Amino acid sequence: MLYVQQQPMIKKAERSGGSSSSWSRGIEEERLEIVDLSGMSLDSLPNPSLNLAIICKLDLSNNNLQNIPESLTARLVNLVVLDVHSNQLRRLPNSIGCLCKLKVLNVAGNMIQYLPKTIDNCKSLEELNANFNKLIQLPENIGLELRKLKKLSVNSNKLLFLPRSTSNLTSLKLLDARLNCLRSLPEDLEKLVSLETLNISQNFHFLRSLPCSLGLIFSLVELDISYNRITSLPPSIACLNKLQKLCVDGNPLMSPPLEVVEQGLYAVKGYLYQKMNSPSSSSSESPSTKKKSWVGKLVKYKTFSNGGETKRSSSHEEREAFVMPDYKPIDTLASPRYMGIFSPRRLFSPRNYFTNYS
């Protein structure tokens, strides 16, 4: 059935296989708000006579669409939610930049290599899901233009880097960039003042180091850096007072050593705190000038004072425990053709989570 939701009533119109004629069947134009054309095996979309300016949500997911007409997108001027996940799209129309009211964009499960630069014009965008595509890079100015973005999910792509401007996403709460080919992270991560969840796991042999600014994201609650080639954690991580979950397994860690890691999050932070205050720590890591830079920022934010104690988030002593991972289901994993990306080694390898309990 083709569901057309209206206010205050819901009307249903018959759906006929993959026929595009069902687009406007049974629709009362003046009251239309939500159009659901998902799972209709559509190969293409018509150029409807319907007034597209009255649609606030359009669901075209789970079809066989290879492109979205430029002219159609340009007329969706009041669209708030666009869901085109699990199609065969290789590109998004440039006219997506006309969707100035768009808040949620789901393009997961396609074959997109590049997002159009015009996406920078979607100033109201709050959630972008581009998981399971073939993205090689993100728009360079994404962090300068999409200042309201709260969730950015780009896992299971071919990204080599995140744009430097990513650090300017001050409203961002979740960044999921696992299962890519990331070589490094942007330096000025401390600008991500709202970030609570960061997942950069399973970039495997590509990701070998983390910037010191990672420990300046004071809002961070969950950090997953598992299954990379990281040998040393930045000492600044000791200052992440809100951090509750840290996953580091699958890395050839030397600092902190394995015996410290096995003791849990509190032991890891204690080890890193001692290293941060050690006079010799700068010689084994980054140049002293760089260390002075981020240590100066820690003092500025009153995270610690030269020889003082780190401020603890809980009023009584923390307890650690290993818990099983509680990953939420990956959004839009709707097509069997994407299941192959999970090998048995990835699915069944043990994952150690460190948890703070207050």
Coordinates of C-alpha atoms in Angstrom, one line a residue:
M1 CA 0.0 0.0 0.0
L2 CA 1.1 3.6 -0.7
Y3 CA 0.5 5.5 2.6
V4 CA -0.2 9.2 2.3
Q5 CA -0.4 10.8 5.8
Q6 CA -2.4 13.9 6.1
Q7 CA -3.6 16.1 8.9
P8 CA -5.9 15.4 10.6
M9 CA -6.7 12.3 8.5
I10 CA -4.7 9.4 7.0
K11 CA -5.6 8.3 3.5
K12 CA -4.4 5.1 1.8
A13 CA -4.1 4.7 -2.0
E14 CA -3.6 1.5 -3.9
R15 CA -0.1 0.7 -5.0
S16 CA 0.5 -1.1 -8.3
G17 CA 3.8 -3.0 -8.4
G18 CA 6.6 -0.7 -9.5
S19 CA 4.3 1.7 -11.3
S20 CA 5.2 5.4 -10.9
S21 CA 1.6 6.4 -11.6
S22 CA 0.7 5.7 -7.9
W23 CA 2.7 8.8 -7.1
S24 CA -0.4 11.0 -7.2
R25 CA -3.2 8.5 -6.9
G26 CA -5.7 9.3 -4.2
I27 CA -3.9 12.4 -3.0
E28 CA -5.7 15.4 -1.7
E29 CA -3.1 18.0 -2.6
E30 CA -4.0 20.7 -0.2
R31 CA -3.6 18.5 2.9
L32 CA -0.6 16.4 2.0
E33 CA 2.3 16.4 4.5
I34 CA 4.1 13.0 4.3
V35 CA 4.6 10.8 1.3
D36 CA 5.9 7.2 1.7
L37 CA 7.0 5.5 -1.5
S38 CA 9.4 3.1 0.2
G39 CA 9.8 -0.5 -1.0
M40 CA 7.9 -0.1 -4.3
S41 CA 10.6 -1.4 -6.6
L42 CA 10.7 2.0 -8.3
D43 CA 13.3 2.4 -11.0
S44 CA 12.6 6.0 -11.6
L45 CA 10.4 8.9 -10.4
P46 CA 7.9 10.7 -12.6
N47 CA 7.6 14.5 -12.9
P48 CA 4.4 14.8 -10.9
S49 CA 1.7 17.4 -11.2
L50 CA 1.5 17.4 -7.4
N51 CA 2.4 20.6 -5.6
L52 CA 5.7 19.4 -4.1
A53 CA 6.0 22.5 -1.9
I54 CA 3.5 21.0 0.6
I55 CA 5.5 17.9 1.4
C56 CA 7.5 17.9 4.6
K57 CA 8.7 14.3 4.6
L58 CA 9.5 12.1 1.6
D59 CA 10.5 8.4 2.0
L60 CA 11.9 6.8 -1.2
S61 CA 13.9 4.1 0.6
N62 CA 14.3 0.5 -0.5
N63 CA 13.7 1.0 -4.2
N64 CA 15.9 0.7 -7.3
L65 CA 16.4 4.4 -8.0
Q66 CA 19.6 5.3 -9.8
N67 CA 19.0 9.1 -9.7
I68 CA 16.7 11.7 -8.4
P69 CA 15.6 14.4 -10.9
E70 CA 17.1 17.8 -10.3
S71 CA 13.8 19.5 -11.1
L72 CA 11.9 17.4 -8.6
T73 CA 14.3 18.1 -5.8
A74 CA 14.3 21.8 -6.5
R75 CA 10.5 22.0 -5.8
L76 CA 10.6 20.3 -2.4
V77 CA 11.2 23.7 -0.8
N78 CA 9.5 22.8 2.5
L79 CA 11.0 19.4 2.9
V80 CA 12.3 18.6 6.4
V81 CA 13.1 14.8 6.1
L82 CA 14.4 13.1 3.0
D83 CA 15.0 9.3 3.2
V84 CA 16.5 7.6 0.1
H85 CA 18.4 4.8 1.8
S86 CA 18.9 1.4 0.2
N87 CA 18.7 2.4 -3.5
Q88 CA 21.3 2.4 -6.3
L89 CA 22.1 6.1 -6.3
R90 CA 25.6 7.1 -7.5
R91 CA 25.1 10.8 -6.8
L92 CA 22.7 13.3 -5.3
P93 CA 21.2 16.1 -7.3
N94 CA 22.9 19.5 -7.0
S95 CA 19.5 21.0 -6.4
I96 CA 19.6 19.5 -2.9
G97 CA 21.0 22.8 -2.0
C98 CA 17.5 24.3 -2.5
L99 CA 16.3 22.4 0.6
C100 CA 17.0 25.1 3.1
K101 CA 14.5 23.6 5.7
L102 CA 15.9 20.0 5.5
K103 CA 16.8 18.7 8.9
V104 CA 17.3 14.9 8.3
L105 CA 19.0 13.4 5.3
N106 CA 19.4 9.6 5.0
V107 CA 21.3 8.4 2.0
A108 CA 22.8 5.2 3.5
G109 CA 23.1 2.0 1.5
N110 CA 23.8 3.5 -1.9
M111 CA 26.9 3.8 -4.1
I112 CA 27.7 7.5 -3.7
Q113 CA 31.3 8.6 -4.0
Y114 CA 30.9 12.3 -3.4
L115 CA 28.3 14.5 -1.7
P116 CA 27.5 17.6 -3.8
K117 CA 29.1 20.9 -2.6
T118 CA 25.6 22.4 -2.7
I119 CA 24.8 20.4 0.4
D120 CA 26.5 23.3 2.2
N121 CA 23.4 25.3 1.6
C122 CA 21.3 23.0 3.7
K123 CA 21.9 25.2 6.8
S124 CA 19.1 23.6 8.9
L125 CA 20.5 20.0 8.6
E126 CA 20.8 18.2 11.9
E127 CA 21.3 14.6 10.9
L128 CA 23.3 13.2 8.0
N129 CA 23.4 9.4 7.5
A130 CA 25.7 8.4 4.7
N131 CA 26.7 4.9 6.0
F132 CA 27.4 2.1 3.6
N133 CA 28.4 4.1 0.5
K134 CA 31.6 4.5 -1.4
L135 CA 32.5 8.0 -0.1
I136 CA 36.1 9.0 -0.8
Q137 CA 35.8 12.4 0.8
L138 CA 33.4 14.8 2.4
P139 CA 32.8 18.4 1.3
E140 CA 35.7 20.5 2.5
N141 CA 33.5 23.2 4.0
I142 CA 31.0 20.9 5.7
G143 CA 32.0 22.1 9.2
L144 CA 31.8 25.8 8.2
E145 CA 28.3 25.7 6.7
L146 CA 26.4 22.9 8.5
R147 CA 26.7 24.5 12.0
K148 CA 23.4 22.9 13.2
L149 CA 24.5 19.3 12.5
K150 CA 24.1 17.0 15.5
K151 CA 24.7 13.6 14.1
L152 CA 27.2 12.7 11.4
S153 CA 27.3 9.0 10.4
V154 CA 29.7 8.0 7.6
N155 CA 30.7 4.5 8.6
S156 CA 31.5 1.8 6.1
N157 CA 32.9 4.1 3.4
K158 CA 36.3 4.7 1.9
L159 CA 37.2 8.0 3.6
L160 CA 40.9 8.7 3.9
F161 CA 40.5 11.9 6.0
L162 CA 37.9 14.0 7.6
P163 CA 37.8 17.6 6.4
R164 CA 39.7 20.1 8.7
S165 CA 36.5 22.0 9.0
T166 CA 34.9 19.1 10.8
S167 CA 36.3 20.6 14.0
N168 CA 33.9 23.6 13.6
L169 CA 30.8 21.4 14.0
T170 CA 30.1 22.9 17.5
S171 CA 26.6 21.3 17.7
L172 CA 27.8 17.8 16.8
K173 CA 26.9 15.2 19.4
L174 CA 27.7 12.0 17.5
L175 CA 30.4 11.3 15.0
D176 CA 30.6 7.7 13.6
A177 CA 33.4 7.2 11.2
R178 CA 34.2 3.5 11.8
L179 CA 35.0 1.1 9.0
N180 CA 36.8 3.6 6.8
C181 CA 40.4 4.1 5.7
L182 CA 41.2 7.1 8.0
R183 CA 44.9 8.0 8.2
S184 CA 44.5 10.8 10.7
L185 CA 42.0 13.1 12.5
P186 CA 41.7 16.9 12.4
E187 CA 44.0 18.6 14.9
D188 CA 41.6 21.1 16.5
L189 CA 39.1 18.6 18.0
E190 CA 38.6 20.7 21.1
K191 CA 36.2 22.8 19.1
L192 CA 33.7 20.0 19.1
V193 CA 32.3 21.3 22.4
S194 CA 29.0 19.2 22.2
L195 CA 30.5 15.9 21.1
E196 CA 29.4 13.0 23.3
T197 CA 30.1 9.9 21.1
L198 CA 33.1 9.4 18.9
N199 CA 33.5 6.1 17.0
I200 CA 36.6 5.8 14.8
S201 CA 37.1 2.0 15.3
Q202 CA 38.0 -0.5 12.6
N203 CA 40.1 1.7 10.4
F204 CA 42.6 -1.0 10.9
H205 CA 46.2 -0.4 9.7
F206 CA 45.5 3.0 8.4
L207 CA 45.0 4.9 11.7
R208 CA 48.2 4.9 13.7
S209 CA 48.0 7.9 16.0
L210 CA 45.5 10.3 17.7
P211 CA 45.9 14.0 18.2
C212 CA 46.4 15.5 21.7
S213 CA 43.3 17.6 21.2
L214 CA 41.2 14.4 21.6
G215 CA 41.6 14.9 25.3
L216 CA 40.2 18.4 25.1
I217 CA 36.7 17.3 24.0
F218 CA 35.4 17.6 27.6
S219 CA 31.9 16.6 26.7
L220 CA 33.0 13.2 25.4
V221 CA 31.1 10.3 27.1
E222 CA 31.9 7.3 24.7
L223 CA 35.1 6.8 22.8
D224 CA 35.8 3.8 20.5
I225 CA 39.2 3.5 18.9
S226 CA 39.3 -0.3 18.7
Y227 CA 40.9 -2.2 15.8
N228 CA 43.4 0.4 14.6
R229 CA 47.2 0.5 14.7
I230 CA 47.5 2.9 17.6
T231 CA 50.5 2.3 19.9
S232 CA 50.0 5.2 22.3
L233 CA 47.1 7.1 23.8
P234 CA 47.4 10.8 24.2
P235 CA 48.0 11.6 27.9
S236 CA 45.4 14.4 27.6
I237 CA 42.7 11.7 27.6
A238 CA 43.2 11.6 31.4
C239 CA 41.3 14.9 31.5
L240 CA 38.1 13.6 30.0
N241 CA 36.1 13.7 33.2
K242 CA 32.8 12.8 31.6
L243 CA 34.2 9.7 29.8
Q244 CA 32.3 6.6 30.7
K245 CA 33.2 4.1 28.0
L246 CA 36.5 3.6 26.3
C247 CA 37.2 0.8 23.9
V248 CA 40.8 0.3 22.8
D249 CA 41.1 -3.5 22.1
G250 CA 42.6 -4.6 18.8
N251 CA 45.4 -2.0 19.0
P252 CA 49.2 -2.8 19.5
L253 CA 49.2 -0.4 22.6
M254 CA 52.4 0.2 24.4
S255 CA 51.3 3.2 26.3
P256 CA 49.5 2.4 28.5
P257 CA 50.7 -1.2 28.6
L258 CA 48.4 -4.1 28.5
E259 CA 48.5 -4.8 32.3
V260 CA 47.2 -1.2 32.9
V261 CA 44.5 -1.5 30.2
E262 CA 43.2 -4.7 31.8
Q263 CA 42.6 -2.9 35.1
G264 CA 40.0 -0.6 33.5
L265 CA 39.3 3.0 32.7
Y266 CA 40.2 4.5 36.0
A267 CA 43.7 2.8 35.9
V268 CA 44.2 4.0 32.3
K269 CA 43.3 7.6 33.2
G270 CA 45.6 7.4 36.2
Y271 CA 48.5 6.2 34.1
L272 CA 48.0 8.9 31.5
Y273 CA 47.7 11.6 34.1
Q274 CA 51.1 10.6 35.6
K275 CA 52.5 10.6 32.1
M276 CA 51.0 14.0 31.4
N277 CA 52.8 15.4 34.4
S278 CA 56.1 13.6 33.8
P279 CA 58.9 16.0 32.6
S280 CA 60.1 13.3 30.2
S281 CA 56.8 12.7 28.5
S282 CA 57.3 15.3 25.8
S283 CA 60.5 13.6 24.5
S284 CA 58.8 10.4 23.6
E285 CA 55.8 12.0 21.9
S286 CA 55.2 15.2 20.0
P287 CA 57.6 18.2 20.1
S288 CA 57.6 20.1 23.3
T289 CA 56.1 23.2 21.7
K290 CA 53.0 21.2 20.7
K291 CA 52.8 19.7 24.2
K292 CA 52.9 23.2 25.7
S293 CA 50.1 24.2 23.4
W294 CA 47.6 21.6 24.5
V295 CA 48.7 21.6 28.1
G296 CA 48.2 25.4 28.1
K297 CA 44.6 24.8 26.9
L298 CA 44.1 22.4 29.8
V299 CA 45.1 25.0 32.3
K300 CA 43.0 27.6 30.5
Y301 CA 39.9 25.3 30.8
K302 CA 40.9 24.6 34.5
T303 CA 41.0 20.9 33.9
F304 CA 44.2 20.7 36.0
S305 CA 46.8 22.9 37.6
N306 CA 50.5 22.1 37.2
G307 CA 50.9 19.7 40.0
G308 CA 47.3 19.4 41.1
E309 CA 44.8 16.6 40.9
T310 CA 42.4 16.1 38.0
K311 CA 38.9 17.1 38.8
R312 CA 36.7 14.0 39.0
S313 CA 33.2 13.9 37.7
S314 CA 31.8 11.7 40.5
S315 CA 31.6 12.5 44.2
H316 CA 32.7 9.1 45.4
E317 CA 35.3 6.6 44.2
E318 CA 34.8 5.2 40.7
R319 CA 34.5 1.5 40.1
E320 CA 35.4 -0.2 36.9
A321 CA 34.1 -3.3 35.2
F322 CA 34.2 -5.0 31.9
V323 CA 30.9 -5.0 30.1
M324 CA 29.7 -6.5 26.9
P325 CA 29.4 -4.0 24.0
D326 CA 25.9 -2.5 23.7
Y327 CA 26.1 -1.2 20.2
K328 CA 22.8 0.1 18.8
P329 CA 21.7 -1.5 15.5
I330 CA 23.5 0.2 12.6
D331 CA 21.0 2.5 10.9
T332 CA 19.5 1.4 7.6
L333 CA 21.2 -2.0 7.4
A334 CA 18.3 -3.0 5.2
S335 CA 19.9 -4.8 2.2
P336 CA 21.5 -8.2 2.3
R337 CA 24.2 -7.0 -0.1
Y338 CA 25.8 -5.0 2.7
M339 CA 26.1 -7.9 5.2
G340 CA 29.3 -9.1 3.6
I341 CA 31.2 -6.2 5.1
F342 CA 31.0 -7.9 8.5
S343 CA 33.5 -10.8 8.6
P344 CA 33.2 -13.4 11.3
R345 CA 36.4 -12.0 12.8
R346 CA 34.8 -8.6 13.2
L347 CA 31.5 -9.9 14.5
F348 CA 32.9 -12.4 17.1
S349 CA 36.1 -10.8 18.2
P350 CA 36.0 -10.0 22.0
R351 CA 35.6 -6.3 22.7
N352 CA 36.6 -4.9 26.1
Y353 CA 34.6 -1.9 27.3
F354 CA 35.7 0.1 30.3
T355 CA 33.0 1.7 32.2
N356 CA 32.8 4.3 35.0
Y357 CA 30.1 3.8 37.5
S358 CA 29.2 6.5 39.9

